[in-house]
Coordinates of C-alpha atoms and ligand atoms in Angstrom, one line a residue:
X135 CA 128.1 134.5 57.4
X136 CA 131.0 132.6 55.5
X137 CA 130.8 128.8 56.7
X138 CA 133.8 128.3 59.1
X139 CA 135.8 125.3 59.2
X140 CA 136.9 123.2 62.3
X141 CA 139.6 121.0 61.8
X142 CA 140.6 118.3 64.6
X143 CA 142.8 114.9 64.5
X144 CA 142.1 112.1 66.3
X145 CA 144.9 110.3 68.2
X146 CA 144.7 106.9 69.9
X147 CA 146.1 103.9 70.9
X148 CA 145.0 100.9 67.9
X149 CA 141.3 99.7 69.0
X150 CA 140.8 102.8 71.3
X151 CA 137.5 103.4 69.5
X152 CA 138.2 106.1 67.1
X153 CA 136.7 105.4 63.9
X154 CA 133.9 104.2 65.4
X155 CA 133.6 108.1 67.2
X156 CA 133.8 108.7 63.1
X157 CA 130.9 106.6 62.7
X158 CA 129.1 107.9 65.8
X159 CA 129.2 111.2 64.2
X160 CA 128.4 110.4 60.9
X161 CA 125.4 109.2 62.1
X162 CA 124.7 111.9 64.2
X163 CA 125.3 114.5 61.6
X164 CA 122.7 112.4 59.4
X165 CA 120.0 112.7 61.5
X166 CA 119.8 109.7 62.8
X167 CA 119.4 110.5 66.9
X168 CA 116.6 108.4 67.8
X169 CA 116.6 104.6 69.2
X170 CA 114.1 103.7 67.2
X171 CA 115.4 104.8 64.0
X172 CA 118.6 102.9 64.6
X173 CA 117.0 99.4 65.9
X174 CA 114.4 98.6 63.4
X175 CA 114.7 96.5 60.7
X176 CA 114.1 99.4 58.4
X177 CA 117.4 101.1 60.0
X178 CA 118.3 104.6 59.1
X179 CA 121.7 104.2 60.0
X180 CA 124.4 104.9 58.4
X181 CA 128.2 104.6 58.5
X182 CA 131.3 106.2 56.4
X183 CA 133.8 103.4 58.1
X184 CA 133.1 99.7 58.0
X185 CA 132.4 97.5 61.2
X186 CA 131.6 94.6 61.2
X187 CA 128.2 94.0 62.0
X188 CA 127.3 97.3 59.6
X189 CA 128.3 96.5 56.8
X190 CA 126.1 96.8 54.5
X191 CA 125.1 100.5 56.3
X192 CA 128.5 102.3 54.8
X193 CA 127.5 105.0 52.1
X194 CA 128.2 104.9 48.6
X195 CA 130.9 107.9 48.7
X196 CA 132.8 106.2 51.4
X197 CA 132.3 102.6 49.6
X198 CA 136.4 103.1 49.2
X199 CA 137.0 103.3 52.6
X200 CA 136.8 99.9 52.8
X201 CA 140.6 99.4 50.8
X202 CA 141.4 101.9 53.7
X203 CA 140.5 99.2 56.8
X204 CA 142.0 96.5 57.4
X205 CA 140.1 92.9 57.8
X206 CA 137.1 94.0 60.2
X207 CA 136.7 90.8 61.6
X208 CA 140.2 90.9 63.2
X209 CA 140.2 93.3 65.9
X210 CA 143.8 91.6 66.8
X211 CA 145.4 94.4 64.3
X212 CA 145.2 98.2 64.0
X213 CA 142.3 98.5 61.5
X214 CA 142.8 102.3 60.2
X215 CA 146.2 102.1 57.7
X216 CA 146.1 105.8 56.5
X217 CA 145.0 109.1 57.8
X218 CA 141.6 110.1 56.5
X219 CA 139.5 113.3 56.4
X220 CA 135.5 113.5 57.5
X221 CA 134.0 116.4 56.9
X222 CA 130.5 116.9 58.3
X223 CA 128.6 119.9 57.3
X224 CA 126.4 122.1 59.5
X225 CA 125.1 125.2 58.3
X226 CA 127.2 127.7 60.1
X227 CA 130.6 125.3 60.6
X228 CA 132.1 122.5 59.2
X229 CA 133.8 119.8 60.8
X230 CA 136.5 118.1 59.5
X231 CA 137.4 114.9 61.3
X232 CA 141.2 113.6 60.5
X233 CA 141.2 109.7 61.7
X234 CA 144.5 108.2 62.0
X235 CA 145.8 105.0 62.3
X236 CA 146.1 104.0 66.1
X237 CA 149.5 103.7 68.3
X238 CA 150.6 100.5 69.0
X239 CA 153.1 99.2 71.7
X240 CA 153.7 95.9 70.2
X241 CA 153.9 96.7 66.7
X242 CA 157.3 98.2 67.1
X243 CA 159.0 101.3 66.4
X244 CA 158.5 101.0 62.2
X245 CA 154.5 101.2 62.6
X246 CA 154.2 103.9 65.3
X247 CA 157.4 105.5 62.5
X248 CA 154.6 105.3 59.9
X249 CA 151.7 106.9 61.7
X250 CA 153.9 110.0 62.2
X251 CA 155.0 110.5 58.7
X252 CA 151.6 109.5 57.5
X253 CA 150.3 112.3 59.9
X254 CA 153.1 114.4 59.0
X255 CA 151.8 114.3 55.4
X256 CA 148.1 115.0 56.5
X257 CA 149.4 118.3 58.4
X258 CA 151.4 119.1 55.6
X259 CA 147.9 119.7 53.6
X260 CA 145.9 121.4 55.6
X261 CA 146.3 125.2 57.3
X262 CA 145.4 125.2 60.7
X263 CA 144.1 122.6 63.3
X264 CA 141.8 123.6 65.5
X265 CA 142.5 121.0 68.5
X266 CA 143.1 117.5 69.4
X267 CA 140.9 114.5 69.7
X268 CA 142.6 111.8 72.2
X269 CA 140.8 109.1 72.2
X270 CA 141.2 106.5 74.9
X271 CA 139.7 103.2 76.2
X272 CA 137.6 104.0 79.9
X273 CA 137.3 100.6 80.6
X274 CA 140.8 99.7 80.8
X275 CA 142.4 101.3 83.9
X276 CA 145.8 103.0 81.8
X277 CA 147.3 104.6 78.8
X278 CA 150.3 102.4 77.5
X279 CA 154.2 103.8 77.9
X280 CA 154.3 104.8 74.1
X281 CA 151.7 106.7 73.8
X282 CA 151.6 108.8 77.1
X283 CA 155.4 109.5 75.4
X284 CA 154.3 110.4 72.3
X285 CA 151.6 113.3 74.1
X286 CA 154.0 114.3 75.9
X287 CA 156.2 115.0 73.1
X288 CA 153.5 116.2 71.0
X289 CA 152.7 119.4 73.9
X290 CA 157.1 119.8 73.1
X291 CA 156.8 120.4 69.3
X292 CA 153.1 121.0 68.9
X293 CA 152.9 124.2 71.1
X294 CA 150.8 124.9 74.3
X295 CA 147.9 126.7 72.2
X296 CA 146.9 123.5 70.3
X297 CA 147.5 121.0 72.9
X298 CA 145.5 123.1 75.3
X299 CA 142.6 122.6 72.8
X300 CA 142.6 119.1 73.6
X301 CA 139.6 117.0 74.3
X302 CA 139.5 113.4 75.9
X303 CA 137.1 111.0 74.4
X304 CA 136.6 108.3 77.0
X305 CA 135.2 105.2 74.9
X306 CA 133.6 101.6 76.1
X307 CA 132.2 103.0 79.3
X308 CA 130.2 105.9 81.0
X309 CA 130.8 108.4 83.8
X310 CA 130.0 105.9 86.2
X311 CA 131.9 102.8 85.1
X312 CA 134.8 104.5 84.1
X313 CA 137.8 102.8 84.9
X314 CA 140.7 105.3 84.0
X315 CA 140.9 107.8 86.4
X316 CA 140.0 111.7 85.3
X317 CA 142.5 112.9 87.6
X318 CA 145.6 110.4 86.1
X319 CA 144.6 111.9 82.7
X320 CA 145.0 115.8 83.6
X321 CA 148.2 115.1 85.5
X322 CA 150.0 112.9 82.5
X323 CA 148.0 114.2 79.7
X324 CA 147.1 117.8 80.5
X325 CA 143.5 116.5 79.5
X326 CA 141.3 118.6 81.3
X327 CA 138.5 116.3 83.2
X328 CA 135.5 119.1 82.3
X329 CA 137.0 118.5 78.4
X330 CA 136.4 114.9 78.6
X331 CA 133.5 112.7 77.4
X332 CA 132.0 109.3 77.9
X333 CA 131.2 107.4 75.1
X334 CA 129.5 103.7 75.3
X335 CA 129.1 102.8 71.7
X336 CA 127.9 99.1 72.3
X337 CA 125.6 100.0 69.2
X338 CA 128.7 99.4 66.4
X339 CA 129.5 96.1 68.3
X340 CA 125.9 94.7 68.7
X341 CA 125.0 91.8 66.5
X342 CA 122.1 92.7 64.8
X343 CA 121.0 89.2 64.7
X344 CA 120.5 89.3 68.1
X345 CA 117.6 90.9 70.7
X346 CA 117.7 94.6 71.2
X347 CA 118.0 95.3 74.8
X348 CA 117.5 98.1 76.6
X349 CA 120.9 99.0 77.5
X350 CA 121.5 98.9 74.1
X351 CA 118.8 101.9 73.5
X352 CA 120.4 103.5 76.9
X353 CA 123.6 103.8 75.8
X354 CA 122.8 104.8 72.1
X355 CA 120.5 107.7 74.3
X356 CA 123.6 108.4 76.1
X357 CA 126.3 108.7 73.2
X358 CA 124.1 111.1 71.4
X359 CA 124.0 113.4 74.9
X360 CA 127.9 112.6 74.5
X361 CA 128.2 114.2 71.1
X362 CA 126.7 117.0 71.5
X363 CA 128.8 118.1 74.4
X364 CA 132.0 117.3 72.8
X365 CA 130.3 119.6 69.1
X366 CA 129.3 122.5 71.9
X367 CA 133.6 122.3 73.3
X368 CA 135.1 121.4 69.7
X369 CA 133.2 124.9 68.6
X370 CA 135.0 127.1 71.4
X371 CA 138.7 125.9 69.7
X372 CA 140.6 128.2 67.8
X373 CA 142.8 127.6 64.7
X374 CA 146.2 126.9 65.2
X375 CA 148.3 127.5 61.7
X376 CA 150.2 124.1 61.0
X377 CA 153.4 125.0 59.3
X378 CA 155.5 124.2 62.3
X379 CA 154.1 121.0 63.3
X380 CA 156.7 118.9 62.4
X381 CA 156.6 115.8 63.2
X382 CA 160.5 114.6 62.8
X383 CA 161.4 116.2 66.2
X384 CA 158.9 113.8 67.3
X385 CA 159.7 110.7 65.5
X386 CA 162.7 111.3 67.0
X387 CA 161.8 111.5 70.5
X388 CA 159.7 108.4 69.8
X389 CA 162.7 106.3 68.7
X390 CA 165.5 107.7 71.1
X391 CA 162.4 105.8 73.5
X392 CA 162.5 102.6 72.0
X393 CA 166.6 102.4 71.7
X394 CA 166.3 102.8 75.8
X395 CA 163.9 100.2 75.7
X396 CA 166.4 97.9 73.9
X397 CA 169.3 98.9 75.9
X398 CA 167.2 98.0 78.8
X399 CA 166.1 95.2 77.5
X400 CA 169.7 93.6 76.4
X401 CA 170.7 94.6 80.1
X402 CA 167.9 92.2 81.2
X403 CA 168.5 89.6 78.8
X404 CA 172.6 90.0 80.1
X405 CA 171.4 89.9 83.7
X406 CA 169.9 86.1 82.9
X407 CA 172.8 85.1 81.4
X408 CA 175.0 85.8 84.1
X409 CA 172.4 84.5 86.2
X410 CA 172.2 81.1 84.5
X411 CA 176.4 81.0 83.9
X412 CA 176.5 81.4 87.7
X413 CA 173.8 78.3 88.3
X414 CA 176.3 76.2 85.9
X415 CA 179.4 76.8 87.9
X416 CA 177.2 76.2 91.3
X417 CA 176.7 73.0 89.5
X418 CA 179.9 71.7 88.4
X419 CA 180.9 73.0 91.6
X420 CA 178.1 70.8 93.9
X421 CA 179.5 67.6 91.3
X422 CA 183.3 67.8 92.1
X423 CA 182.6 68.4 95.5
X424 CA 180.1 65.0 95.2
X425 CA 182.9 62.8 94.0
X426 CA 185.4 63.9 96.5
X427 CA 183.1 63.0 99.0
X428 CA 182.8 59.9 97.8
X429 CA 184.9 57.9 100.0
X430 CA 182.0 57.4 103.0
X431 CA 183.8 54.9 105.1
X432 CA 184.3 55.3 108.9
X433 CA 187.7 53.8 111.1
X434 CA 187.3 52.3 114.0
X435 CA 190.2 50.8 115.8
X436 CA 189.3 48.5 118.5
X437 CA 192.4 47.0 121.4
X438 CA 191.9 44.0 122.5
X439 CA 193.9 41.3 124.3
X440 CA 194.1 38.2 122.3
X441 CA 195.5 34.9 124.2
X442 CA 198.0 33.3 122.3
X443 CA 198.4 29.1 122.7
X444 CA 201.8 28.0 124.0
X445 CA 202.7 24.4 124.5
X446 CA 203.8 23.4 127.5
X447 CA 206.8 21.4 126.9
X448 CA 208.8 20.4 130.3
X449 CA 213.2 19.1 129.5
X450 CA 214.8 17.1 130.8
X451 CA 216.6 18.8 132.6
X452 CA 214.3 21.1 134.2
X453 CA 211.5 19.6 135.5
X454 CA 210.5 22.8 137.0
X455 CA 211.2 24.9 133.6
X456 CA 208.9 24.6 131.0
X457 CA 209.7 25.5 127.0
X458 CA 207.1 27.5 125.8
X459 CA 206.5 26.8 122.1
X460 CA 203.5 28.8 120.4
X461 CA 201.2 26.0 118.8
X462 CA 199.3 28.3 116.7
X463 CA 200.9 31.4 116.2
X464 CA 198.8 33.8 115.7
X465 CA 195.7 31.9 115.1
X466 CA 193.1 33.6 116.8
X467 CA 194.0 36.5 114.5
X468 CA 194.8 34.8 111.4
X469 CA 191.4 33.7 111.7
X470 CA 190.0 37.1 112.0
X471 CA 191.5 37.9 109.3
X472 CA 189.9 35.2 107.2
X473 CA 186.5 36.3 109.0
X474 CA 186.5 39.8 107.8
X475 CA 189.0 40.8 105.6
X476 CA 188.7 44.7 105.8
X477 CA 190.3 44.4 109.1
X478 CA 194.1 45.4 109.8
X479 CA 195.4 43.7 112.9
X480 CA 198.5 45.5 114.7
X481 CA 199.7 43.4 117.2
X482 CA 201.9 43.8 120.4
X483 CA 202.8 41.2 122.7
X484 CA 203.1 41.4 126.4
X485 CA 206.5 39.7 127.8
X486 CA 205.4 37.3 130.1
X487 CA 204.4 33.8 129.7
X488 CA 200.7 33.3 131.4
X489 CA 199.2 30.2 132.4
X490 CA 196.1 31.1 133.7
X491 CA 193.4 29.1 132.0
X492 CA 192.1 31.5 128.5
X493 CA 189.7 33.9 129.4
X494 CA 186.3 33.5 127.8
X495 CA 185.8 34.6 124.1
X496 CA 185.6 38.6 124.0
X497 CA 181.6 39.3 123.7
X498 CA 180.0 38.7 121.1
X499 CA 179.5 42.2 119.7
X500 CA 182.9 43.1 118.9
X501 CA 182.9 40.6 116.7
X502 CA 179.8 40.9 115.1
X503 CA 180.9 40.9 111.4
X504 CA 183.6 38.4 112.3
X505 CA 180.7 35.6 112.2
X506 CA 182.6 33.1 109.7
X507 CA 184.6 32.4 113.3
X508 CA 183.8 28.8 112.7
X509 CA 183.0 25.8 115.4
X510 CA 186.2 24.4 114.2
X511 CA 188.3 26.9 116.0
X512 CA 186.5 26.7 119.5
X513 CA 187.1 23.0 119.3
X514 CA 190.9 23.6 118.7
X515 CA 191.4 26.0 121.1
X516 CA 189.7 24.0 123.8
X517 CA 191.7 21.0 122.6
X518 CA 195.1 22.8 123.2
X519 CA 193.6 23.7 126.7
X520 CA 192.9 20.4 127.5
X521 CA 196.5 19.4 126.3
X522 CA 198.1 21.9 128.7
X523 CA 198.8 24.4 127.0
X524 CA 199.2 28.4 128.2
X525 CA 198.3 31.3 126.9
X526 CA 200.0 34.6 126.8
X527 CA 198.1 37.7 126.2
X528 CA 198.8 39.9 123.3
X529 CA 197.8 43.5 122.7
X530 CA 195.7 43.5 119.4
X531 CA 194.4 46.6 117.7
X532 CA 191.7 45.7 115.7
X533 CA 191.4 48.5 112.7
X534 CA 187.7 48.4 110.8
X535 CA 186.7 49.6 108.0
X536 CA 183.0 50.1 108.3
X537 CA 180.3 52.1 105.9
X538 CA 179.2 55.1 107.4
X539 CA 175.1 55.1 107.0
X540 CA 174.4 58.4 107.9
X541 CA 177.1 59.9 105.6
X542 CA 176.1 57.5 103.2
X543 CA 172.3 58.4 103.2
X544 CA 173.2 62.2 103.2
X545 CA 175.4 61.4 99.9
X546 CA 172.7 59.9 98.5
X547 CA 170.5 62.8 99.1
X548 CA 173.0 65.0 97.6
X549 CA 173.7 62.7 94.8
X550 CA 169.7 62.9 93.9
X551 CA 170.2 66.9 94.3
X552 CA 172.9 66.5 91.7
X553 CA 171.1 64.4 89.1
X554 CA 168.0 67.3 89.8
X555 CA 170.6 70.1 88.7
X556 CA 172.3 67.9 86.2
X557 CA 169.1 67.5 84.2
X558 CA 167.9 71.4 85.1
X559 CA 171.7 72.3 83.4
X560 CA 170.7 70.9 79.9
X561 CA 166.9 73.3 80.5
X562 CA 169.9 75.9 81.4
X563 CA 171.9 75.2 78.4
X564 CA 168.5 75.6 76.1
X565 CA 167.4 78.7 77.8
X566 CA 171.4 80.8 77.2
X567 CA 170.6 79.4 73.2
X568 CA 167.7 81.3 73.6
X569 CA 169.0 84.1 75.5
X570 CA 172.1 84.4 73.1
X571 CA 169.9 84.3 70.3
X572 CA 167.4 86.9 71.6
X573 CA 170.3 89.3 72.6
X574 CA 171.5 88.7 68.9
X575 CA 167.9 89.9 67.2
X576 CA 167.9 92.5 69.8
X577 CA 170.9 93.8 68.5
X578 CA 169.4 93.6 65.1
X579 CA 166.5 95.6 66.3
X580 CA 169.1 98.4 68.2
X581 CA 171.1 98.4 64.8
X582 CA 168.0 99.6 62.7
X583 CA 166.6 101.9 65.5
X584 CA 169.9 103.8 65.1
X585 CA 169.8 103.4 61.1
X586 CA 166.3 105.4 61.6
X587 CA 167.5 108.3 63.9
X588 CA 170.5 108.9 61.8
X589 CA 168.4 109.3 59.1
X590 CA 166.6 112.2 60.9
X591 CA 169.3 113.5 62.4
X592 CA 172.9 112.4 61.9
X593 CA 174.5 113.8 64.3
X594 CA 172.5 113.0 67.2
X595 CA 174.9 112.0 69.9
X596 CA 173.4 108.6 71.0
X597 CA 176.2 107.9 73.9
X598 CA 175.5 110.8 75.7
X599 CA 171.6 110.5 74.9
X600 CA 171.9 107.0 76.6
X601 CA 175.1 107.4 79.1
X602 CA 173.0 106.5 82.4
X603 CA 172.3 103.4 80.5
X604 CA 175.3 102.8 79.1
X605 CA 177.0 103.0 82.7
X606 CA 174.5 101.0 84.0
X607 CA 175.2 97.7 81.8
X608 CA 178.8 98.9 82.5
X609 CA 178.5 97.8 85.7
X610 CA 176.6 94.9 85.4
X611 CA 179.2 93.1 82.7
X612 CA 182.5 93.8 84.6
X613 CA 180.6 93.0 88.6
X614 CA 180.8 89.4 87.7
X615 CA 184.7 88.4 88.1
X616 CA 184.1 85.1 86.1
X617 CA 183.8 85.5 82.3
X618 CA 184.5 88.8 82.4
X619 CA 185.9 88.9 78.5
X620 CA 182.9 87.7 77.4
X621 CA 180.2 89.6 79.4
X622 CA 182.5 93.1 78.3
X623 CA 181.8 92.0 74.5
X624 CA 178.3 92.6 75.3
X625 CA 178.6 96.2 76.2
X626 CA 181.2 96.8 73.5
X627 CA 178.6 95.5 70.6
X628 CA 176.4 98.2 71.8
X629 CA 179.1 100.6 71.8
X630 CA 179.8 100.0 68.6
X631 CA 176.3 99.9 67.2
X632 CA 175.3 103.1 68.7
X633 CA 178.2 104.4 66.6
X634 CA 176.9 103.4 63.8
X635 CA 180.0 100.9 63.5
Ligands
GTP737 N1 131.5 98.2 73.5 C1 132.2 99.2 72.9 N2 132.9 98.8 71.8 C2 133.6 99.8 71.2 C3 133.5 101.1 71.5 N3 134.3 101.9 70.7 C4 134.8 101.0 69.8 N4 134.4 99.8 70.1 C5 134.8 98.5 69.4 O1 136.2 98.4 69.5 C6 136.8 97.9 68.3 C7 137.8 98.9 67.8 O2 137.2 100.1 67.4 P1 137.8 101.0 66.3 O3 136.9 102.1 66.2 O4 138.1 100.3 65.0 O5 139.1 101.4 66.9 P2 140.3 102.4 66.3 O6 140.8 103.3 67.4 O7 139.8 103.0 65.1 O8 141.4 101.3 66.0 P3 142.6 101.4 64.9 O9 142.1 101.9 63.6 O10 143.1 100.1 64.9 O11 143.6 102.4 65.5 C8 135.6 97.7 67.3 O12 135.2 96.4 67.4 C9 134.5 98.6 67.9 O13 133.2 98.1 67.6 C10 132.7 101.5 72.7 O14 132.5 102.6 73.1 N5 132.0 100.4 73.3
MG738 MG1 140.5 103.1 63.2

């Protein structure tokens, strides 16, 4: 019976575990199955990809491999840079194993570009697949945005036959500390839960200088059980020819994603502008209305009656009449006025003469910033008394100018409030710098997004691809009445760079 070939490709997010499922199976195919064979000193095992604490256990025929991972000791990076073919040979079938380099959300839309051309090319060499390997992490409890996209575009172009050969390889747990729920997989990913497998392959990360434990041995036990459930489903897939698994349609569908993600995230970056233009005017606003306010003085007008000193001065002729001469015109006042010089005194005299002796000095209180009224003037205006004089009332209306404290404390307040903002505006001013230059580079990034798609396709019509978008930041950059020339601009820009202009 001819020896049949089974072809598969792994997919994955970066780190998701996949060439160490390579290594896993290398192993495996080896012979190497028992605990004790792997955690002696005399270990059998042996590996076709590095990792780091195995080293010195990758084969002579893979020894290049190395030039095809990146620096093992930084597991920051996607390690796998090129597609790669295992074959492991059984005697009736032969599996061929095609490990690609892993998806990566934040490496942008130039290295997940590359992984589809460089799988592209790998299809391009081969016949037929026979199903799909996806290969996530258990332990962590979802699939990132990118990659659920790219499945979801690879069931569009790929066909229903191969992507119903899919298997899920569920890495750095088991079926009991799973974390990613079976159920979430079937309904985004169509991975079928009975065509998934738990794989704990602590043995790859396990510093041989250290103890052997025996969860260690467990869950070396366990991934061998693993593999040869996922061998017994991998066998029951079918070949599915390759010539029409193209990968541009893809690629495509990959990038229209990100140029939504940078629409959405210029209308954020817009949104915080506006946001921070709105906290300046608040606060040019709250500093004008500061130094109107400024004036925090209170009128008061007080009436009084001030007696004013009249000699008595009898004629000749007239015994009986008596010439009334003011003494000291206006003394009382004109001594107010030296007391406390923000007063305004209106005054009004009554007609008649009045000789009744001067009524006492008005209390105390009304005159309670009027304390320069000096001994010197009660000794003068008893003296006139004495030397018969009369008095004459006189309306007075005292006007005062006093501060107002409660005003004056609630300026303050609002003057500290001020300074707060004033020192927050020039954080402001640093922040729109950033924001301006951030939509800037984001433009950038938008501008070669669209260089990329036009290069698949040129006339893909990018306005109508990304008109509930476009409408969107439509809205936001003409709402705000204020500024609203240079918030359009915005919009235009991308207007004019998803024309190509
Ligand atoms: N504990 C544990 N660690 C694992 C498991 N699978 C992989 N690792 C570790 O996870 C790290 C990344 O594993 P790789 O096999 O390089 O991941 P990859 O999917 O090939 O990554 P890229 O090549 O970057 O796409 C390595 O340090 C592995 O030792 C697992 O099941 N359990
Ligand atoms: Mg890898």
């Amino acid at each position: 019976m001819p020896n049949e070939k089974k072809r598969f490709i792994l997919l994955g997010e970066a780190g998701a575990g996949k060439s160490t499922l390579i290594n896993v199976l290398y192993n495996f195919f080896n012979g190497t199955i028992n605990p004790t064979d792997v955690f002696s000193a005399a270990t059998q095992v042996k590996l076709a990809i590095p990792c780091k604490y195995w080293d010195d256990r990758v084969v002579e025929t893979f020894a290049d491999q190395k030039l095809n991972e990146r620096n093992i000791h930084d597991v920051t990076i996607s390690q796998t840079m090129k597609c790669h073919s295992y074959s492991f040979e059984t005697p009736n079938i032969t599996y061929e194993i095609i490990d690609t380099p892993g998806f990566n959300d934040t490496a942008g839309i130039e290295f997940d570009g590359n992984n589809l051309n460089c799988i592209e090319e790998e299809l391009r060499t081969v016949q037929h697949l026979n199903g799909i390997i996806v290969v996530i992490n258990g332990s962590i409890d979802r699939v990132s945005t990118a990659f659920k996209n790219f499945l979801y575009l690879l069931r569009q172009i790929w066909g229903t036959t191969l992507c119903n050969a899919c298997v899920g390889v569920l890495t750095n747990c088991d079926s009991s500390s799973v974390n990613i729920n079976p159920r979430l997989l079937y309904s985004e990913l169509q991975i079928n839960p009975e065509k998934t497998f738990y794989f704990q392959n602590t043995v790859f990360r396990w510093n041989r200088q250290r103890k052997v434990t025996k969860q260690l041995q467990e869950d070396f036990e366990d991934a061998v059980e693993s593999v040869k459930m996922l061998l017994s489903a991998l066998r029951k897939c079918p070949p599915v020819p390759t010539e029409s698994f193209l990968v541009s349609p893809i690629k495509l569908g990959v990038i229209q994603k990100c140029i939504e993600s940078s629409i959405l995230y210029l209308l954020e970056l817009v949104t915080a502008l506006i946001g921070i233009e709105l906290t300046e005017e608040g606060i040019s606003a709250s500093k004008s209305e500061m130094s109107r306010n400024a004036n925090r003085d209170v009128y008061h007008h007080i009436h009084a009656v001030a007696w004013q000193a009249l000699v008595v001065a009898p004629t000749k002729k007239s015994k009986d009449k008596k010439e009334l001469k003011p003494i000291h015109s206006n003394r009382v006042q004109d001594s107010q006025h030296m007391a406390c010089n923000n007063r305004k005194t209106k005054e009004s005299h009554s007609d008649t003469g009045h000789s009744s002796p001067p009524p006492p000095l008005p209390p105390s209180s009304e005159h309670a910033d009027c304390t320069a009224r000096s001994n010197d003037t009660y000794n003068r205006y008893y003296n006139e008394y004495d030397r018969h004089v009369v008095y004459r009332p006189k309306n007075v209306t005292v006007e005062l100018i006093v501060p107002d404290g409660e005003s004056i404390a609630r300026h303050n307040n609002a003057n500290q409030e001020c300074t707060n903002l004033i020192a927050k505006r020039s954080r402001l001013r640093d922040q729109k710098q950033e924001l301006h230059d951030l939509i800037l580079s984001t433009y950038e990034t938008l501008r070669q997004q669209v260089s990329e798609i036009r290069k698949i396709n040129k006339d893909y019509d990018l306005l109508e691809k990304n008109s509930e978008l476009l409408r969107q930041f439509k809205v936001k950059t003409t709402a705000s009445p204020d500024n609203q020339a240079a918030l359009k601009n915005f919009y235009l820009n991308i207007i004019d760079i998803l024309e190509g202009k």
